[in-house]
Amino acid sequence: MTESFRRSGEYPQGQQQHSQSSYPGTPEAGGAFPPPPAYDPPQPVNAAPGSAMWPAPTPEGSPAPPAPPVHRRRVRGPLGLLAAVAIAAAAVGGGTAYAFQELTGKESTSASAGTSVVPTSQKGTVSGVAEAVSPAIVEINATSNAGSSTGSGVVITSDGEIVTNNHVVSGASTVKVRTSDGKTYTAEVVGTDAKKDLALIKLRNASGLKTASLGDSDNVKVGDEVVAIGSPEGLTGTVTSGIVSALDRDVTVSTDEEQQQQGGGSDDRWPFEFGGQQFNGDTGSSKTTYKAIQTDASLNPGNSGGALIDMNGNIIGINSAMYSASSDSGSGSSGAGSVGLGFAIPVNTLKADLDSLRSGGTSGS
């Protein structure tokens, strides 16, 4: 009777040894290793002499080795894709907003337009504005038959175009300009506009000058911080600061050269009207009114024609008049001084008038 099943250990000795010895390295006895795998380990395939390809193909009829585990990537659906795009857009938008703020200085207290000329490390500081803009502000000394006048000016081209007040150079026979580095130039009056109290002069043989950045006075708001730079009493490069205290103030000025030069031609005696009162003398019968920016930044004799500047370093006005309660006493410049009421011609008025000034402008009413 043929047996169809034998328990472990019931095989004859020879058969057991033959079964164990079919795997090299297996002990002759003891059976300490687990049963062999159901398929032979892969063998190298000789693709060419001296080379081998692993693994060898599975012999025909042998079970295929198990496939390595596959790490499936999650397939994102439409919602996941939209979420990813939204996150990326938010990140880019935030970065762009930050870059825009850094480049334009929108965190500055001034709202006027223009590129910031103040270094990022000094943005929003008076010292930063002064350092960036002072090289573009000059002192002007004009001599006429009535005497001499000291004022200030703003360089707008590297070859020496300078904007100032008409009353600083009105009727002048000679004009001398001293730049912030101490150099002195002779200048010619290119054009004047008495109705706006603006003038354009041009230096002779000048080049490579530092120029000012003209802002946008339409964006200026009451309360904006400002800096004034000029040459009061001949003190070149004097810096004061304050805020814009009012807008669209009606300032009335004389358009008569003789009236403008009364008091020896000194610009602190330049007559103007404000709030129904006259200051620095009689404006006469020939006069005009313009809208001015009012500031509490200290303005003194010699600041006329200088710059009113926002905290990004852009020019927002040309300083033109200062109120002094004692200046109409006839005591000269010693009685003049700021009491918190200064006025500047908006820079947009200047920009609209530049072409006319360059072509000669007008000299009177």
Coordinates of C-alpha atoms in Angstrom, one line a residue:
M1 CA 0.0 0.0 0.0
T2 CA 1.5 3.3 -1.1
E3 CA 1.7 6.0 1.5
S4 CA 0.7 9.4 0.3
F5 CA 1.8 11.4 3.3
R6 CA 4.8 11.2 5.7
R7 CA 5.3 13.2 8.8
S8 CA 8.5 15.2 9.3
G9 CA 11.4 13.0 10.0
E10 CA 9.9 9.9 8.4
Y11 CA 11.9 10.1 5.2
P12 CA 14.8 7.7 4.9
Q13 CA 18.2 9.1 5.9
G14 CA 19.5 9.2 2.3
Q15 CA 16.6 11.1 1.0
Q16 CA 16.7 13.6 3.8
Q17 CA 20.4 14.3 3.2
H18 CA 19.8 14.6 -0.5
S19 CA 17.1 17.2 0.1
Q20 CA 19.2 19.2 2.5
S21 CA 22.4 19.1 0.4
S22 CA 20.6 20.5 -2.6
Y23 CA 21.3 24.0 -1.2
P24 CA 25.0 24.8 -0.8
G25 CA 26.1 25.8 2.7
T26 CA 23.2 24.1 4.4
P27 CA 24.4 22.0 7.4
E28 CA 24.4 18.3 6.9
A29 CA 22.1 17.9 9.9
G30 CA 20.1 19.9 12.3
G31 CA 18.0 21.8 9.7
A32 CA 18.7 25.1 11.5
F33 CA 17.8 27.3 8.5
P34 CA 14.2 28.1 7.4
P35 CA 12.8 26.4 4.3
P36 CA 14.4 27.6 1.0
P37 CA 12.4 30.2 -1.1
A38 CA 10.0 28.9 -3.7
Y39 CA 12.3 30.2 -6.5
D40 CA 16.0 30.3 -7.1
P41 CA 17.8 33.6 -6.4
P42 CA 18.4 35.7 -9.6
Q43 CA 21.7 35.0 -11.4
P44 CA 23.7 37.4 -13.5
V45 CA 23.1 37.5 -17.2
N46 CA 26.2 37.8 -19.4
A47 CA 25.3 40.6 -21.8
A48 CA 28.9 40.7 -23.1
P49 CA 32.3 39.3 -22.2
G50 CA 33.3 40.7 -18.8
S51 CA 30.0 42.3 -18.0
A52 CA 26.8 41.2 -16.3
M53 CA 23.2 42.3 -16.2
W54 CA 21.2 42.0 -13.1
P55 CA 18.9 40.4 -12.4
A56 CA 18.7 37.4 -14.6
P57 CA 15.3 36.7 -16.1
T58 CA 13.1 34.3 -14.2
P59 CA 13.4 30.7 -15.5
E60 CA 10.3 29.7 -17.4
G61 CA 7.8 27.9 -15.1
S62 CA 9.3 29.5 -11.9
P63 CA 7.2 31.8 -9.8
A64 CA 7.9 35.5 -10.5
P65 CA 9.6 37.3 -7.6
P66 CA 7.4 39.7 -5.7
A67 CA 7.3 43.2 -7.1
P68 CA 8.8 46.0 -5.0
P69 CA 6.3 48.2 -3.1
V70 CA 5.0 51.1 -5.2
H71 CA 4.7 54.5 -3.5
R72 CA 1.7 56.0 -5.2
R73 CA 1.6 59.8 -5.5
R74 CA -1.6 61.4 -4.6
V75 CA -3.5 62.5 -7.6
R76 CA -4.7 66.0 -7.0
G77 CA -8.2 66.8 -8.0
P78 CA -9.5 70.1 -9.4
L79 CA -10.1 71.4 -5.9
G80 CA -6.6 70.6 -4.7
L81 CA -5.1 72.3 -7.8
L82 CA -7.2 75.4 -7.3
A83 CA -6.1 75.6 -3.7
A84 CA -2.4 75.2 -4.7
V85 CA -2.8 78.0 -7.3
A86 CA -4.5 80.2 -4.7
I87 CA -1.7 79.7 -2.2
A88 CA 1.0 80.4 -4.8
A89 CA -0.9 83.5 -6.0
A90 CA -1.2 84.8 -2.4
A91 CA 2.5 84.3 -1.8
V92 CA 3.4 86.1 -5.0
G93 CA 0.9 88.9 -4.3
G94 CA 2.3 89.4 -0.8
G95 CA 5.9 89.5 -2.1
T96 CA 4.9 91.9 -4.8
A97 CA 3.2 94.2 -2.4
Y98 CA 6.2 94.2 -0.1
A99 CA 8.6 94.9 -3.0
F100 CA 6.3 97.7 -4.1
Q101 CA 6.2 99.2 -0.7
E102 CA 10.0 99.0 -0.4
L103 CA 10.5 100.6 -3.8
T104 CA 7.9 103.3 -3.5
G105 CA 8.1 104.0 0.2
K106 CA 4.3 103.9 0.7
E107 CA 4.8 103.6 4.4
S108 CA 6.2 107.1 4.4
T109 CA 4.1 109.8 6.1
S110 CA 4.0 111.7 2.8
A111 CA 1.5 110.7 0.1
S112 CA 3.0 112.6 -2.8
A113 CA 4.0 110.5 -5.9
G114 CA 7.5 110.0 -7.1
T115 CA 10.4 107.7 -6.7
S116 CA 11.9 107.6 -3.3
V117 CA 15.4 109.1 -3.4
V118 CA 16.0 108.5 0.3
P119 CA 18.0 105.3 1.1
T120 CA 15.8 102.5 2.6
S121 CA 17.8 102.6 5.9
Q122 CA 17.0 106.3 6.3
K123 CA 13.5 106.3 5.0
G124 CA 11.1 108.6 6.9
T125 CA 13.9 110.5 8.7
V126 CA 14.7 114.2 8.4
S127 CA 18.4 113.4 8.2
G128 CA 17.8 111.0 5.3
V129 CA 15.9 113.6 3.4
A130 CA 18.5 116.3 4.1
E131 CA 21.4 114.1 3.0
A132 CA 19.6 113.0 -0.2
V133 CA 18.3 116.4 -1.3
S134 CA 20.7 119.1 0.0
P135 CA 23.1 118.7 -2.9
A136 CA 20.3 119.8 -5.2
I137 CA 19.6 123.1 -3.3
V138 CA 21.6 126.2 -4.0
E139 CA 22.1 129.7 -2.6
I140 CA 21.3 132.6 -5.0
N141 CA 22.7 136.1 -4.7
A142 CA 21.1 138.7 -7.0
T143 CA 22.3 142.2 -7.4
S144 CA 20.1 145.0 -8.8
N145 CA 20.0 148.8 -8.8
A146 CA 18.0 148.5 -5.6
G147 CA 20.6 146.4 -3.8
S148 CA 21.2 142.8 -3.3
S149 CA 18.9 139.9 -2.5
T150 CA 19.7 136.4 -1.1
G151 CA 17.5 133.5 -1.8
S152 CA 17.5 129.8 -2.7
G153 CA 17.0 127.6 -5.7
V154 CA 16.3 124.0 -6.8
V155 CA 18.5 122.3 -9.4
I156 CA 16.3 120.5 -12.0
T157 CA 18.8 119.6 -14.7
S158 CA 22.4 118.4 -14.4
D159 CA 23.6 121.2 -16.7
G160 CA 22.4 123.9 -14.4
E161 CA 18.7 124.8 -14.8
I162 CA 17.5 126.1 -11.5
V163 CA 14.0 127.1 -10.3
T164 CA 13.5 129.9 -7.8
N165 CA 11.1 132.7 -7.0
N166 CA 10.6 135.6 -9.4
H167 CA 11.0 138.1 -6.5
V168 CA 14.5 136.7 -5.8
V169 CA 15.9 137.6 -9.2
S170 CA 13.5 140.3 -10.3
G171 CA 15.3 143.2 -12.0
A172 CA 18.8 141.6 -11.2
S173 CA 21.7 142.8 -13.2
T174 CA 24.0 139.9 -12.0
V175 CA 23.1 136.6 -10.5
K176 CA 25.6 134.4 -8.6
V177 CA 24.9 130.9 -7.5
R178 CA 26.8 128.8 -4.9
T179 CA 26.2 125.1 -4.9
S180 CA 26.3 122.8 -1.8
D181 CA 30.0 121.8 -2.5
G182 CA 31.0 125.5 -2.3
K183 CA 31.5 126.2 -6.1
T184 CA 30.3 129.5 -7.4
Y185 CA 28.7 130.0 -10.8
T186 CA 27.4 132.9 -12.8
A187 CA 23.8 132.5 -13.9
E188 CA 21.5 134.0 -16.5
V189 CA 17.8 134.6 -16.1
V190 CA 16.0 132.4 -18.7
G191 CA 12.4 133.2 -17.9
T192 CA 10.1 134.7 -15.2
D193 CA 6.5 134.5 -14.3
A194 CA 5.5 137.3 -11.9
K195 CA 1.9 136.0 -11.7
K196 CA 3.1 132.7 -10.2
D197 CA 6.2 134.2 -8.6
L198 CA 8.4 131.7 -10.4
A199 CA 11.7 132.1 -12.3
L200 CA 14.1 129.9 -14.2
I201 CA 17.8 130.6 -14.3
K202 CA 20.7 128.7 -16.0
L203 CA 24.3 128.3 -14.8
R204 CA 27.1 129.0 -17.2
N205 CA 29.6 126.1 -17.8
A206 CA 27.9 123.7 -15.4
S207 CA 27.7 119.9 -15.7
G208 CA 27.2 116.8 -13.5
L209 CA 25.1 118.6 -10.9
K210 CA 22.9 116.8 -8.5
T211 CA 19.2 117.2 -9.5
A212 CA 16.0 117.2 -7.4
S213 CA 13.1 114.9 -7.9
L214 CA 9.8 116.7 -8.6
G215 CA 6.9 115.0 -6.8
D216 CA 3.1 115.5 -7.1
S217 CA 1.6 118.2 -5.0
D218 CA -2.0 117.0 -5.8
N219 CA -1.4 114.0 -3.5
V220 CA -0.2 116.1 -0.5
K221 CA -2.4 115.9 2.5
V222 CA -2.7 118.1 5.6
G223 CA -0.6 116.5 8.3
D224 CA 2.1 115.1 6.0
E225 CA 5.6 115.6 7.3
V226 CA 7.8 117.9 5.3
V227 CA 11.4 119.2 5.3
A228 CA 12.4 122.7 4.1
I229 CA 15.9 123.4 2.8
G230 CA 17.3 126.8 1.9
S231 CA 19.8 129.5 2.7
P232 CA 18.1 131.8 5.4
E233 CA 20.3 134.8 6.1
G234 CA 23.0 133.3 3.9
L235 CA 23.3 130.1 5.9
T236 CA 23.6 127.7 3.0
G237 CA 21.9 124.3 3.4
T238 CA 19.9 125.1 6.5
V239 CA 17.3 122.3 7.2
T240 CA 14.0 122.7 9.1
S241 CA 11.1 120.3 9.4
G242 CA 7.4 120.4 10.2
I243 CA 4.1 119.4 8.6
V244 CA 1.7 120.6 6.0
S245 CA -0.7 122.6 8.1
A246 CA -3.1 123.7 5.3
L247 CA -3.7 123.5 1.6
D248 CA -5.0 125.9 -1.1
R249 CA -4.2 129.1 0.9
D250 CA -4.8 132.2 -1.1
V251 CA -1.5 134.2 -1.2
T252 CA -1.5 137.5 -3.0
V253 CA 1.8 138.9 -4.4
S254 CA 2.9 142.0 -6.2
T255 CA 3.8 141.7 -9.9
D256 CA 5.5 145.1 -9.9
E257 CA 9.3 144.9 -9.8
E258 CA 9.6 148.1 -7.8
Q259 CA 7.1 146.9 -5.2
Q260 CA 8.9 143.6 -5.0
Q261 CA 12.2 145.3 -4.3
Q262 CA 11.1 147.8 -1.7
G263 CA 13.1 147.5 1.5
G264 CA 16.5 147.3 -0.2
G265 CA 15.7 144.3 -2.4
S266 CA 16.1 141.8 0.5
D267 CA 13.6 139.0 0.0
D268 CA 12.4 139.1 3.6
R269 CA 10.8 142.4 2.7
W270 CA 9.0 140.9 -0.2
P271 CA 5.4 142.1 0.1
F272 CA 2.5 139.7 0.1
E273 CA -1.1 139.5 1.4
F274 CA -2.7 136.7 3.3
G275 CA -6.0 136.5 5.2
G276 CA -6.9 140.1 4.3
Q277 CA -3.6 141.5 5.8
Q278 CA -0.4 142.8 4.1
F279 CA 3.1 141.8 5.2
N280 CA 6.5 143.1 4.3
G281 CA 5.2 146.3 2.9
D282 CA 2.6 147.3 0.3
T283 CA 1.8 145.0 -2.5
G284 CA 0.6 147.9 -4.6
S285 CA -2.1 147.8 -7.2
S286 CA -0.5 145.3 -9.6
K287 CA -0.9 142.0 -7.9
T288 CA -2.0 138.4 -8.4
T289 CA -3.2 135.5 -6.2
Y290 CA -2.1 131.8 -6.2
K291 CA -3.0 128.8 -4.2
A292 CA -0.2 127.8 -1.7
I293 CA 0.8 125.0 0.6
Q294 CA 0.9 126.2 4.2
T295 CA 3.5 124.7 6.4
D296 CA 4.8 125.1 10.0
A297 CA 8.3 124.2 9.0
S298 CA 10.4 127.2 9.9
L299 CA 11.0 129.6 6.9
N300 CA 13.2 132.6 7.3
P301 CA 14.6 135.3 5.0
G302 CA 16.7 133.5 2.3
N303 CA 14.4 130.4 2.2
S304 CA 12.5 131.9 -0.7
G305 CA 13.0 129.8 -3.8
G306 CA 14.1 126.8 -1.8
A307 CA 12.5 123.4 -1.5
L308 CA 9.6 122.0 0.5
I309 CA 10.2 118.3 0.4
D310 CA 8.2 115.2 1.4
M311 CA 9.7 112.3 3.4
N312 CA 10.6 110.4 0.2
G313 CA 12.8 113.2 -0.9
N314 CA 10.5 114.6 -3.6
I315 CA 10.0 118.3 -4.1
I316 CA 6.3 119.2 -3.4
G317 CA 6.6 123.0 -3.3
I318 CA 8.9 126.0 -3.8
N319 CA 9.0 128.1 -0.6
S320 CA 7.9 131.6 -1.4
A321 CA 6.7 133.5 1.7
M322 CA 6.8 133.5 5.5
Y323 CA 4.6 135.3 8.0
S324 CA 6.3 137.4 10.6
A325 CA 4.3 139.7 12.9
S326 CA 7.2 142.0 13.5
S327 CA 8.6 142.1 9.9
D328 CA 6.3 145.1 8.9
S329 CA 7.8 147.3 11.6
G330 CA 10.5 148.4 9.2
S331 CA 13.3 146.9 11.3
G332 CA 14.7 144.8 8.4
S333 CA 15.6 141.2 8.6
S334 CA 16.3 141.2 12.3
G335 CA 12.6 141.4 12.9
A336 CA 11.7 138.6 10.5
G337 CA 11.3 135.0 11.4
S338 CA 9.0 132.1 11.4
V339 CA 6.0 131.8 13.7
G340 CA 4.7 128.7 12.1
L341 CA 3.1 130.2 9.0
G342 CA 5.1 129.6 5.8
F343 CA 3.8 129.2 2.2
A344 CA 5.1 127.3 -0.8
I345 CA 4.1 127.3 -4.4
P346 CA 2.8 123.8 -5.3
V347 CA 5.3 121.9 -7.5
N348 CA 2.6 121.0 -10.0
T349 CA 2.1 124.7 -10.6
L350 CA 5.9 124.8 -11.4
K351 CA 5.7 121.7 -13.7
A352 CA 2.9 123.2 -15.7
D353 CA 4.9 126.5 -16.1
L354 CA 8.2 125.0 -17.0
D355 CA 7.8 125.1 -20.8
S356 CA 6.8 128.7 -20.6
L357 CA 9.7 129.6 -18.4
R358 CA 12.2 127.9 -20.7
S359 CA 10.9 129.9 -23.6
G360 CA 11.3 133.2 -21.8
G361 CA 8.1 133.4 -19.7
T362 CA 6.7 136.7 -18.8
S363 CA 8.3 139.6 -16.9
G364 CA 5.2 141.2 -15.5
S365 CA 1.5 141.4 -15.3

